[in-house]
Amino acid sequence: MASQNLQPVPEALSPEEQERAAQLEAEGQAYFDRVMADDSRIEPKDWMPAAYRKTLLRQISQHAHSEIIGMQPEANWISRAPSLKRKAILMAKVQDEAGHGLYLYSAAETLGQSRDKMTDDLIAGKARYSSIFNYPALTWADMGAIGWLVDGAAICNQVPLCRASYGPYGRAMVRICKEESFHQRQGFEILLELSNGTPAQKQMAQDAVNRWYAPALMMFGPPDDDSPNSKQSMAWNIKRFSNDELRSRFVGMMVEQVRVLGLTLPDSEVRFNDETRKWEHGPLDWEEFKEVLAGRGPCNAQRLERRREAHDDGAWVREAAAAYAAKQARKHAEKEYAA
Amino acid sequence: MIPNDTPTSQVPSRPLDSQARPGNPAAVGPRPGTPVVGAPQESTTSVWPLWEVFVRSSRGLSHVHAGSLHAPDAAMALRNARDLYTRRNEGVSIWVVPADAIAASDPDAKGSFFESPQGKDYRHATYYTKSEGVKHL
Ligand SMILES: [Fe+2]
Ligand SMILES: [Fe+2]
Ligand SMILES: [Fe+2]
């Protein structure tokens, strides 16, 4: 029972209590280390190092925010989808992203953060989310490029996360990955149809791929030598492969698929390195990445403003639902009392 | 902006995975179905209670924990659960249970609570090897 008092050790503890707390912490650490060594899973009630909890909370909540903000570029095109079928598909995809956000918020909550706090941090501009969603979706072809490249990169990133050492995160990722493959396929199909359409449609598809390619590659995060936290995350079995490793794999897959699309990747330096047995790509603009992440991308302000609006516009619904629930509970209680 | 000034007595329940142990008031939230009501201003900051969702994937199988969600009452929790956990025909029946109605075994007891089956191999059929090769046994 005492482990909940472990961190941080309150000053008011007597020397004996402090000793006991230190002993429990050492036992907790030993258990945690064993779980890591066995590549087993940590569950929410287990003891875990404060830094592990903090890292996970940051990563999972940022991931959740990304899913939620990520609804916007596509939701903005629902009313302009070219057919009823495409509209229905796009709505289903955007609804899935909302679901992904909710699965992940639940996982983050198991670490002791309230849902409302996370929402507040996001709309206050205090939380981060994936830089990719701060780029504008300019044409219908962007729905294709986003599904194919952005969801594609997300899948590459997320499949190994299904084995993350933190149980609730891994389970959320399993659910998410099952749903993501439809996202990538519908995007691919949009591009394929445009590519086989009129010259103007084909050009539209190529233009979208040109704009989303580099931002999608940057979704894997900074290069390994500039990613200070990666090492620790890998030691904790949260991350299974390095940023560059995943990026290289992704490039290899895209090289194959872009041929089927009859389009090209906007990167003349893509090649397979026979020595390293890895795919290589041209330089990426990491200054731009940092700028976008710091809130100075093309759509950061718009995205946050929209999220804030949605939250405010939904306030009356939340209030009404709570009031209705309270009324029903009261009625129920009265009936019980009368009976 | 809604400042997060939630007093500890209103700290929300955590999802099932982190079920509060008995006697840990910090992890117990408001009872589902009885949301905190008061001044209108307050109701926007109050946290909807947490529900655990169990889904029966097809007839003949038991309900399995699918995840959790927040909702003001059971009816809304069921509707949200349907939208969140059965968008692709994953279920034919859903249970929602107030998260704080679930009692969980003490995580610190790890070994000891589950100790009794240990060393009792004779509870498994594989313990009995002499019958090997005998048909239908
Ligand atoms: Fe997603
Ligand atoms: Fe995602
Ligand atoms: Fe997706």
Coordinates of C-alpha atoms and ligand atoms in Angstrom, one line a residue:
Chain A
M1 CA 0.0 0.0 0.0
A2 CA 2.9 2.4 0.6
S3 CA 4.1 2.7 -2.9
Q4 CA 1.6 5.5 -3.6
N5 CA 3.6 7.6 -1.1
L6 CA 6.9 6.9 -2.8
Q7 CA 7.5 9.8 -5.1
P8 CA 8.4 12.4 -4.1
V9 CA 9.3 11.5 -0.5
P10 CA 7.5 14.1 1.6
E11 CA 9.8 16.0 4.0
A12 CA 7.6 15.3 7.0
L13 CA 8.6 11.6 7.1
S14 CA 10.5 10.4 10.0
P15 CA 13.9 8.8 9.4
E16 CA 12.5 5.3 9.7
E17 CA 9.7 6.1 7.3
Q18 CA 12.2 7.6 4.9
E19 CA 14.3 4.5 5.1
R20 CA 11.2 2.4 4.5
A21 CA 10.3 4.5 1.5
A22 CA 13.8 4.3 0.0
Q23 CA 13.7 0.5 0.5
L24 CA 10.3 0.3 -1.3
E25 CA 11.6 2.5 -4.1
A26 CA 14.6 0.2 -4.5
E27 CA 12.3 -2.8 -4.6
G28 CA 10.2 -1.1 -7.2
Q29 CA 13.2 -0.2 -9.3
A30 CA 14.4 -3.8 -9.2
Y31 CA 11.0 -5.1 -10.3
F32 CA 10.9 -2.5 -13.1
D33 CA 14.4 -3.4 -14.3
R34 CA 13.4 -7.1 -14.4
V35 CA 10.3 -6.3 -16.4
M36 CA 12.5 -4.3 -18.9
A37 CA 15.1 -7.1 -19.1
D38 CA 12.3 -9.7 -19.8
D39 CA 10.8 -7.4 -22.4
S40 CA 7.5 -7.7 -20.4
R41 CA 4.9 -5.0 -19.8
I42 CA 4.5 -2.4 -17.2
E43 CA 0.9 -1.8 -16.1
P44 CA -0.5 1.4 -14.6
K45 CA -0.5 0.3 -11.0
D46 CA 3.1 -0.9 -11.1
W47 CA 5.9 1.1 -9.7
M48 CA 7.7 3.0 -12.4
P49 CA 10.5 5.6 -12.5
A50 CA 9.2 9.2 -12.4
A51 CA 11.1 9.9 -15.7
Y52 CA 9.5 6.9 -17.4
R53 CA 6.0 8.1 -16.4
K54 CA 6.8 11.6 -17.5
T55 CA 8.2 10.5 -20.9
L56 CA 5.1 8.3 -21.6
L57 CA 2.7 10.9 -20.5
R58 CA 4.3 13.4 -22.8
Q59 CA 4.5 11.0 -25.7
I60 CA 1.0 9.6 -25.4
S61 CA -0.7 12.9 -24.8
Q62 CA 1.1 14.5 -27.8
H63 CA 0.0 11.5 -29.9
A64 CA -3.6 12.0 -28.8
H65 CA -3.5 15.7 -29.6
S66 CA -2.0 14.8 -33.0
E67 CA -5.0 12.5 -33.8
I68 CA -7.5 15.2 -32.7
I69 CA -5.8 18.1 -34.5
G70 CA -5.2 15.7 -37.4
M71 CA -8.9 15.6 -38.1
Q72 CA -8.9 19.2 -39.3
P73 CA -7.1 19.2 -42.7
E74 CA -9.4 16.4 -43.9
A75 CA -12.6 17.5 -42.2
N76 CA -12.2 20.7 -44.0
W77 CA -12.6 18.8 -47.3
I78 CA -15.7 16.7 -46.4
S79 CA -18.1 19.2 -47.8
R80 CA -16.1 19.4 -51.0
A81 CA -15.5 15.7 -51.6
P82 CA -16.2 14.9 -55.3
S83 CA -18.8 12.2 -54.7
L84 CA -21.1 10.8 -52.1
K85 CA -18.9 7.7 -51.8
R86 CA -15.8 9.8 -51.2
K87 CA -17.6 11.9 -48.7
A88 CA -18.7 8.9 -46.7
I89 CA -15.2 7.4 -46.8
L90 CA -13.7 10.7 -45.6
M91 CA -16.2 11.1 -42.8
A92 CA -15.4 7.5 -41.7
K93 CA -11.7 8.3 -41.7
V94 CA -12.0 11.5 -39.7
Q95 CA -14.3 9.7 -37.2
D96 CA -11.6 7.1 -36.8
E97 CA -9.0 9.8 -36.0
A98 CA -11.3 11.1 -33.3
G99 CA -11.5 7.5 -31.9
H100 CA -7.7 7.2 -32.0
G101 CA -7.4 10.4 -30.0
L102 CA -9.9 9.1 -27.4
Y103 CA -8.1 5.7 -27.1
L104 CA -4.9 7.5 -26.5
Y105 CA -6.3 10.0 -24.0
S106 CA -7.6 7.1 -22.0
A107 CA -4.1 5.5 -22.1
A108 CA -2.6 8.8 -20.9
E109 CA -5.1 9.1 -18.1
T110 CA -3.9 5.8 -16.6
L111 CA -0.7 7.7 -15.8
G112 CA -2.5 10.1 -13.6
Q113 CA -3.3 13.0 -15.8
S114 CA -6.9 14.1 -16.2
R115 CA -8.6 14.3 -19.6
D116 CA -9.6 17.9 -18.9
K117 CA -6.1 19.0 -18.1
M118 CA -4.9 17.6 -21.4
T119 CA -7.6 19.3 -23.3
D120 CA -6.9 22.6 -21.5
D121 CA -3.2 22.3 -22.3
L122 CA -3.9 21.7 -25.9
I123 CA -6.2 24.7 -26.4
A124 CA -4.0 26.9 -24.3
G125 CA -1.2 26.2 -26.8
K126 CA 0.9 24.6 -24.1
A127 CA 1.0 21.1 -25.6
R128 CA 2.7 19.8 -28.7
Y129 CA 1.3 17.7 -31.6
S130 CA 2.8 16.4 -34.8
S131 CA 4.2 19.1 -37.0
I132 CA 2.5 17.5 -40.1
F133 CA -0.9 18.8 -39.3
N134 CA 0.2 22.4 -39.6
Y135 CA 0.5 22.2 -43.3
P136 CA -2.5 23.2 -45.4
A137 CA -4.6 20.7 -47.5
L138 CA -4.9 22.8 -50.7
T139 CA -6.6 20.5 -53.2
W140 CA -8.7 17.3 -53.2
A141 CA -5.5 15.4 -54.2
D142 CA -4.2 16.3 -50.8
M143 CA -6.7 13.9 -49.3
G144 CA -4.9 11.2 -51.3
A145 CA -1.4 12.4 -50.4
I146 CA -2.4 12.7 -46.7
G147 CA -3.8 9.2 -46.6
W148 CA -1.0 7.6 -48.5
L149 CA 2.0 9.5 -47.1
V150 CA 0.9 10.8 -43.7
D151 CA -1.1 7.8 -42.6
G152 CA 1.5 5.6 -44.2
A153 CA 4.3 7.2 -42.2
A154 CA 2.1 7.0 -39.1
I155 CA 1.6 3.3 -39.6
C156 CA 5.4 2.8 -40.0
N157 CA 5.9 4.6 -36.7
Q158 CA 3.0 2.9 -34.9
V159 CA 3.3 -0.7 -35.7
P160 CA 6.4 -1.1 -33.5
L161 CA 4.6 0.9 -30.7
C162 CA 2.1 -2.0 -30.4
R163 CA 5.0 -3.6 -28.5
A164 CA 5.7 -0.6 -26.3
S165 CA 6.5 -1.6 -22.7
Y166 CA 3.6 0.3 -21.3
G167 CA 0.6 -1.9 -21.5
P168 CA -2.2 0.6 -22.1
Y169 CA -0.2 2.4 -24.8
G170 CA 0.5 -0.8 -26.6
R171 CA -3.1 -1.9 -26.5
A172 CA -4.3 1.5 -27.8
M173 CA -1.8 1.2 -30.6
V174 CA -3.0 -2.3 -31.6
R175 CA -6.5 -1.0 -32.0
I176 CA -5.3 2.1 -33.9
C177 CA -3.1 0.1 -36.3
K178 CA -6.0 -2.2 -37.2
E179 CA -7.9 0.9 -38.4
E180 CA -5.0 2.8 -40.1
S181 CA -4.6 0.5 -43.1
F182 CA -7.9 1.5 -44.5
H183 CA -6.7 5.1 -44.2
Q184 CA -3.6 4.6 -46.3
R185 CA -5.4 2.5 -48.9
Q186 CA -8.2 5.0 -49.4
G187 CA -5.6 7.7 -49.9
F188 CA -3.6 5.6 -52.3
E189 CA -6.9 5.0 -54.3
I190 CA -7.6 8.7 -54.5
L191 CA -4.1 9.3 -56.0
L192 CA -4.4 6.4 -58.3
E193 CA -7.7 7.6 -59.8
L194 CA -6.4 11.1 -60.2
S195 CA -3.2 9.8 -61.8
N196 CA -5.2 7.8 -64.3
G197 CA -7.5 10.8 -65.0
T198 CA -7.0 13.9 -67.1
P199 CA -3.5 15.5 -67.4
A200 CA -4.7 18.2 -65.0
Q201 CA -5.9 15.6 -62.5
K202 CA -2.6 13.8 -62.8
Q203 CA -0.7 17.0 -62.2
M204 CA -2.9 17.8 -59.2
A205 CA -1.9 14.4 -57.7
Q206 CA 1.8 14.9 -58.4
D207 CA 1.7 18.4 -56.9
A208 CA 0.1 17.0 -53.7
V209 CA 2.7 14.3 -53.4
N210 CA 5.4 16.9 -54.0
R211 CA 4.2 19.0 -51.1
W212 CA 3.5 16.2 -48.6
Y213 CA 6.6 14.1 -49.2
A214 CA 9.2 16.0 -47.1
P215 CA 6.8 16.8 -44.2
A216 CA 5.8 13.1 -44.1
L217 CA 9.5 12.1 -43.9
M218 CA 10.0 14.5 -41.0
M219 CA 7.2 12.9 -39.1
F220 CA 9.7 10.3 -37.9
G221 CA 11.4 13.0 -35.9
P222 CA 14.9 14.5 -36.1
P223 CA 17.9 12.5 -37.3
D224 CA 19.3 10.0 -34.8
D225 CA 22.3 12.2 -33.9
D226 CA 20.0 15.0 -33.0
S227 CA 17.4 13.0 -31.1
P228 CA 18.6 13.1 -27.5
N229 CA 15.7 11.2 -25.9
S230 CA 15.6 8.3 -28.4
K231 CA 18.2 6.3 -26.6
Q232 CA 16.4 6.3 -23.3
S233 CA 13.1 5.5 -25.0
M234 CA 14.7 2.6 -26.6
A235 CA 16.3 1.4 -23.4
W236 CA 12.8 1.5 -21.8
N237 CA 11.3 -0.5 -24.7
I238 CA 9.0 2.3 -25.6
K239 CA 10.7 2.9 -28.9
R240 CA 11.9 -0.2 -30.9
F241 CA 13.6 1.4 -33.8
S242 CA 15.5 4.7 -34.3
N243 CA 14.0 7.6 -36.2
D244 CA 16.3 7.2 -39.2
E245 CA 15.8 3.5 -39.3
L246 CA 12.0 3.9 -39.6
R247 CA 12.4 6.8 -42.1
S248 CA 14.6 4.7 -44.3
R249 CA 12.1 1.8 -44.3
F250 CA 9.3 4.1 -45.2
V251 CA 11.2 5.6 -48.1
G252 CA 11.8 2.1 -49.4
M253 CA 8.1 1.3 -49.4
M254 CA 7.2 4.6 -51.0
V255 CA 9.6 4.0 -53.9
E256 CA 7.8 0.8 -54.8
Q257 CA 4.3 2.3 -54.4
V258 CA 4.8 5.5 -56.2
R259 CA 5.6 3.5 -59.4
V260 CA 2.2 1.8 -59.2
L261 CA 0.7 5.3 -58.9
G262 CA 2.4 6.4 -62.0
L263 CA 3.8 9.4 -60.1
T264 CA 7.3 10.3 -58.8
L265 CA 8.8 11.2 -55.5
P266 CA 10.2 14.8 -55.4
D267 CA 13.6 13.5 -54.3
S268 CA 16.4 12.9 -56.9
E269 CA 18.6 11.5 -54.2
V270 CA 16.6 8.5 -53.2
R271 CA 18.7 5.4 -53.5
F272 CA 19.3 2.0 -51.9
N273 CA 22.7 1.8 -50.3
D274 CA 24.1 -1.6 -51.0
E275 CA 26.6 -1.4 -48.2
T276 CA 24.3 -0.4 -45.4
R277 CA 21.4 -2.2 -47.0
K278 CA 19.3 0.9 -46.3
W279 CA 17.3 3.3 -48.3
E280 CA 18.6 6.9 -48.4
H281 CA 16.9 10.1 -49.2
G282 CA 17.8 13.8 -49.9
P283 CA 18.3 16.4 -47.2
L284 CA 15.3 17.5 -45.2
D285 CA 14.8 21.1 -43.9
W286 CA 15.1 20.6 -40.2
E287 CA 15.0 24.3 -39.5
E288 CA 11.5 24.3 -41.0
F289 CA 10.6 21.3 -38.8
K290 CA 11.7 23.2 -35.7
E291 CA 9.8 26.3 -36.7
V292 CA 6.6 24.4 -37.3
L293 CA 7.0 22.5 -34.0
A294 CA 7.6 25.8 -32.2
G295 CA 4.2 27.0 -33.4
R296 CA 5.3 29.0 -36.5
G297 CA 4.1 26.7 -39.2
P298 CA 1.6 27.7 -41.9
C299 CA -1.5 26.6 -40.1
N300 CA -0.6 26.4 -36.4
A301 CA -2.7 29.4 -35.4
Q302 CA -5.7 28.2 -37.5
R303 CA -5.6 24.7 -36.1
L304 CA -5.5 25.8 -32.5
E305 CA -8.2 28.4 -33.1
R306 CA -10.5 25.8 -34.6
R307 CA -9.9 23.4 -31.7
R308 CA -10.7 26.2 -29.3
E309 CA -13.8 27.1 -31.2
A310 CA -15.0 23.5 -31.2
H311 CA -14.4 23.2 -27.5
D312 CA -16.3 26.5 -26.8
D313 CA -19.1 25.6 -29.2
G314 CA -19.5 22.3 -27.5
A315 CA -19.8 23.7 -24.0
W316 CA -23.6 23.9 -24.0
V317 CA -23.8 20.3 -25.1
R318 CA -21.6 19.2 -22.2
E319 CA -23.6 21.3 -19.8
A320 CA -26.9 20.0 -21.1
A321 CA -25.8 16.4 -20.9
A322 CA -24.6 16.8 -17.4
A323 CA -27.8 18.6 -16.4
Y324 CA -29.9 15.8 -17.9
A325 CA -27.9 13.1 -16.2
A326 CA -28.3 14.9 -12.9
K327 CA -32.0 15.2 -13.4
Q328 CA -32.4 11.6 -14.2
A329 CA -30.3 10.6 -11.2
R330 CA -32.5 12.7 -9.0
K331 CA -35.7 11.2 -10.4
H332 CA -34.3 7.8 -10.0
A333 CA -33.3 8.5 -6.4
E334 CA -36.8 9.9 -5.6
K335 CA -38.4 6.8 -7.0
E336 CA -36.1 4.6 -4.9
Y337 CA -37.0 6.6 -1.9
A338 CA -40.7 6.4 -2.5
A339 CA -40.6 2.7 -3.0
Chain B
M1 CA -9.8 29.1 -20.7
I2 CA -10.9 26.9 -17.9
P3 CA -8.3 26.8 -15.2
N4 CA -7.7 23.3 -13.8
D5 CA -8.5 23.9 -10.2
T6 CA -10.1 20.6 -9.6
P7 CA -10.0 19.9 -5.9
T8 CA -8.5 16.6 -4.9
S9 CA -12.0 15.3 -3.9
Q10 CA -13.0 15.7 -7.5
V11 CA -9.9 14.2 -9.1
P12 CA -11.3 12.0 -11.9
S13 CA -11.2 8.2 -11.7
R14 CA -8.5 6.7 -13.8
P15 CA -9.3 4.1 -16.5
L16 CA -9.6 0.5 -15.4
D17 CA -6.0 -0.2 -16.0
S18 CA -5.2 2.1 -13.1
Q19 CA -8.2 1.2 -10.9
A20 CA -7.8 2.8 -7.5
R21 CA -7.0 0.4 -4.7
P22 CA -9.4 0.5 -1.8
G23 CA -8.5 3.3 0.5
N24 CA -6.8 5.5 -2.0
P25 CA -9.2 8.4 -2.2
A26 CA -7.1 10.4 -4.6
A27 CA -7.9 8.0 -7.4
V28 CA -11.7 7.9 -6.7
G29 CA -13.8 10.2 -8.9
P30 CA -17.4 11.4 -8.6
R31 CA -19.9 8.6 -8.9
P32 CA -21.2 8.1 -12.5
G33 CA -24.7 9.3 -13.0
T34 CA -24.3 11.9 -10.3
P35 CA -22.2 14.6 -11.9
V36 CA -21.2 17.5 -9.9
V37 CA -23.8 20.2 -10.4
G38 CA -23.8 23.7 -9.1
A39 CA -23.4 27.1 -10.6
P40 CA -23.4 26.9 -14.4
Q41 CA -19.8 28.0 -14.4
E42 CA -18.9 25.0 -12.3
S43 CA -20.6 22.5 -14.5
T44 CA -18.2 23.3 -17.4
T45 CA -15.2 22.4 -15.3
S46 CA -16.7 19.3 -13.8
V47 CA -15.3 16.0 -15.2
W48 CA -17.6 13.5 -16.7
P49 CA -17.2 10.2 -14.9
L50 CA -15.2 7.4 -16.3
W51 CA -16.8 4.2 -17.6
E52 CA -15.2 0.9 -18.5
V53 CA -16.5 -0.7 -21.7
F54 CA -16.9 -4.4 -22.2
V55 CA -17.8 -5.7 -25.7
R56 CA -19.2 -9.1 -26.6
S57 CA -17.8 -9.7 -30.1
S58 CA -20.3 -12.4 -31.1
R59 CA -23.0 -14.6 -29.6
G60 CA -21.6 -17.3 -27.4
L61 CA -18.5 -15.3 -26.3
S62 CA -18.1 -13.4 -23.1
H63 CA -17.8 -9.6 -22.9
V64 CA -14.2 -8.5 -23.0
H65 CA -12.7 -5.2 -21.7
A66 CA -12.3 -2.9 -24.7
G67 CA -11.3 0.4 -23.1
S68 CA -12.8 3.3 -21.3
L69 CA -14.5 6.6 -21.9
H70 CA -16.1 9.6 -20.2
A71 CA -19.8 10.1 -20.3
P72 CA -22.4 11.9 -18.1
D73 CA -24.6 8.9 -17.6
A74 CA -25.1 5.3 -18.5
A75 CA -27.2 6.0 -21.6
M76 CA -24.6 8.3 -23.0
A77 CA -21.8 6.0 -22.1
L78 CA -23.5 3.2 -24.1
R79 CA -24.0 5.4 -27.1
N80 CA -20.4 6.7 -26.9
A81 CA -19.2 3.1 -26.5
R82 CA -21.0 2.0 -29.6
D83 CA -19.5 4.9 -31.6
L84 CA -16.0 4.4 -30.2
Y85 CA -15.6 0.7 -29.9
T86 CA -18.0 -0.9 -32.5
R87 CA -17.6 1.1 -35.7
R88 CA -16.8 -2.0 -37.6
N89 CA -19.2 -4.6 -36.3
E90 CA -16.9 -5.5 -33.4
G91 CA -19.8 -6.2 -31.1
V92 CA -23.3 -7.5 -30.6
S93 CA -23.6 -6.4 -27.0
I94 CA -22.0 -3.8 -24.8
W95 CA -21.6 -3.3 -21.0
V96 CA -20.6 -0.1 -19.5
V97 CA -19.5 -0.1 -15.8
P98 CA -18.7 2.9 -13.7
A99 CA -14.9 2.7 -13.3
D100 CA -15.0 3.4 -9.6
A101 CA -17.4 0.5 -9.1
I102 CA -14.6 -2.0 -9.9
A103 CA -12.5 -3.4 -7.1
A104 CA -9.1 -4.6 -8.1
S105 CA -6.5 -6.8 -6.4
D106 CA -3.6 -4.9 -4.8
P107 CA -0.7 -4.5 -7.3
D108 CA 1.8 -4.5 -4.4
A109 CA 0.7 -8.0 -3.5
K110 CA 2.0 -9.2 -6.8
G111 CA 3.2 -12.7 -5.9
S112 CA 1.5 -13.4 -2.6
F113 CA -2.1 -12.9 -3.7
F114 CA -1.7 -15.5 -6.4
E115 CA 0.6 -17.8 -4.5
S116 CA -1.8 -20.6 -3.7
P117 CA -1.8 -22.4 -7.1
Q118 CA 2.0 -22.6 -7.0
G119 CA 3.5 -26.0 -6.4
K120 CA 0.1 -27.6 -7.1
D121 CA 1.0 -29.1 -10.5
Y122 CA -1.4 -31.9 -9.6
R123 CA -4.2 -29.6 -10.6
H124 CA -3.2 -29.9 -14.2
A125 CA -3.8 -33.0 -16.4
T126 CA -0.2 -32.8 -17.6
Y127 CA 0.9 -33.9 -14.1
Y128 CA -0.3 -37.4 -14.6
T129 CA 2.1 -39.1 -17.1
K130 CA 1.6 -42.8 -16.3
S131 CA -1.5 -42.8 -18.4
E132 CA 0.4 -41.8 -21.5
G133 CA -0.5 -43.8 -24.5
V134 CA -3.8 -45.1 -23.0
K135 CA -6.6 -44.2 -25.4
H136 CA -9.4 -41.7 -24.6
L137 CA -7.7 -40.7 -21.3
Ligands
FE1 FE -5.0 7.9 -36.5
FE2 FE -1.9 8.4 -35.8
FE3 FE -5.2 7.7 -39.8

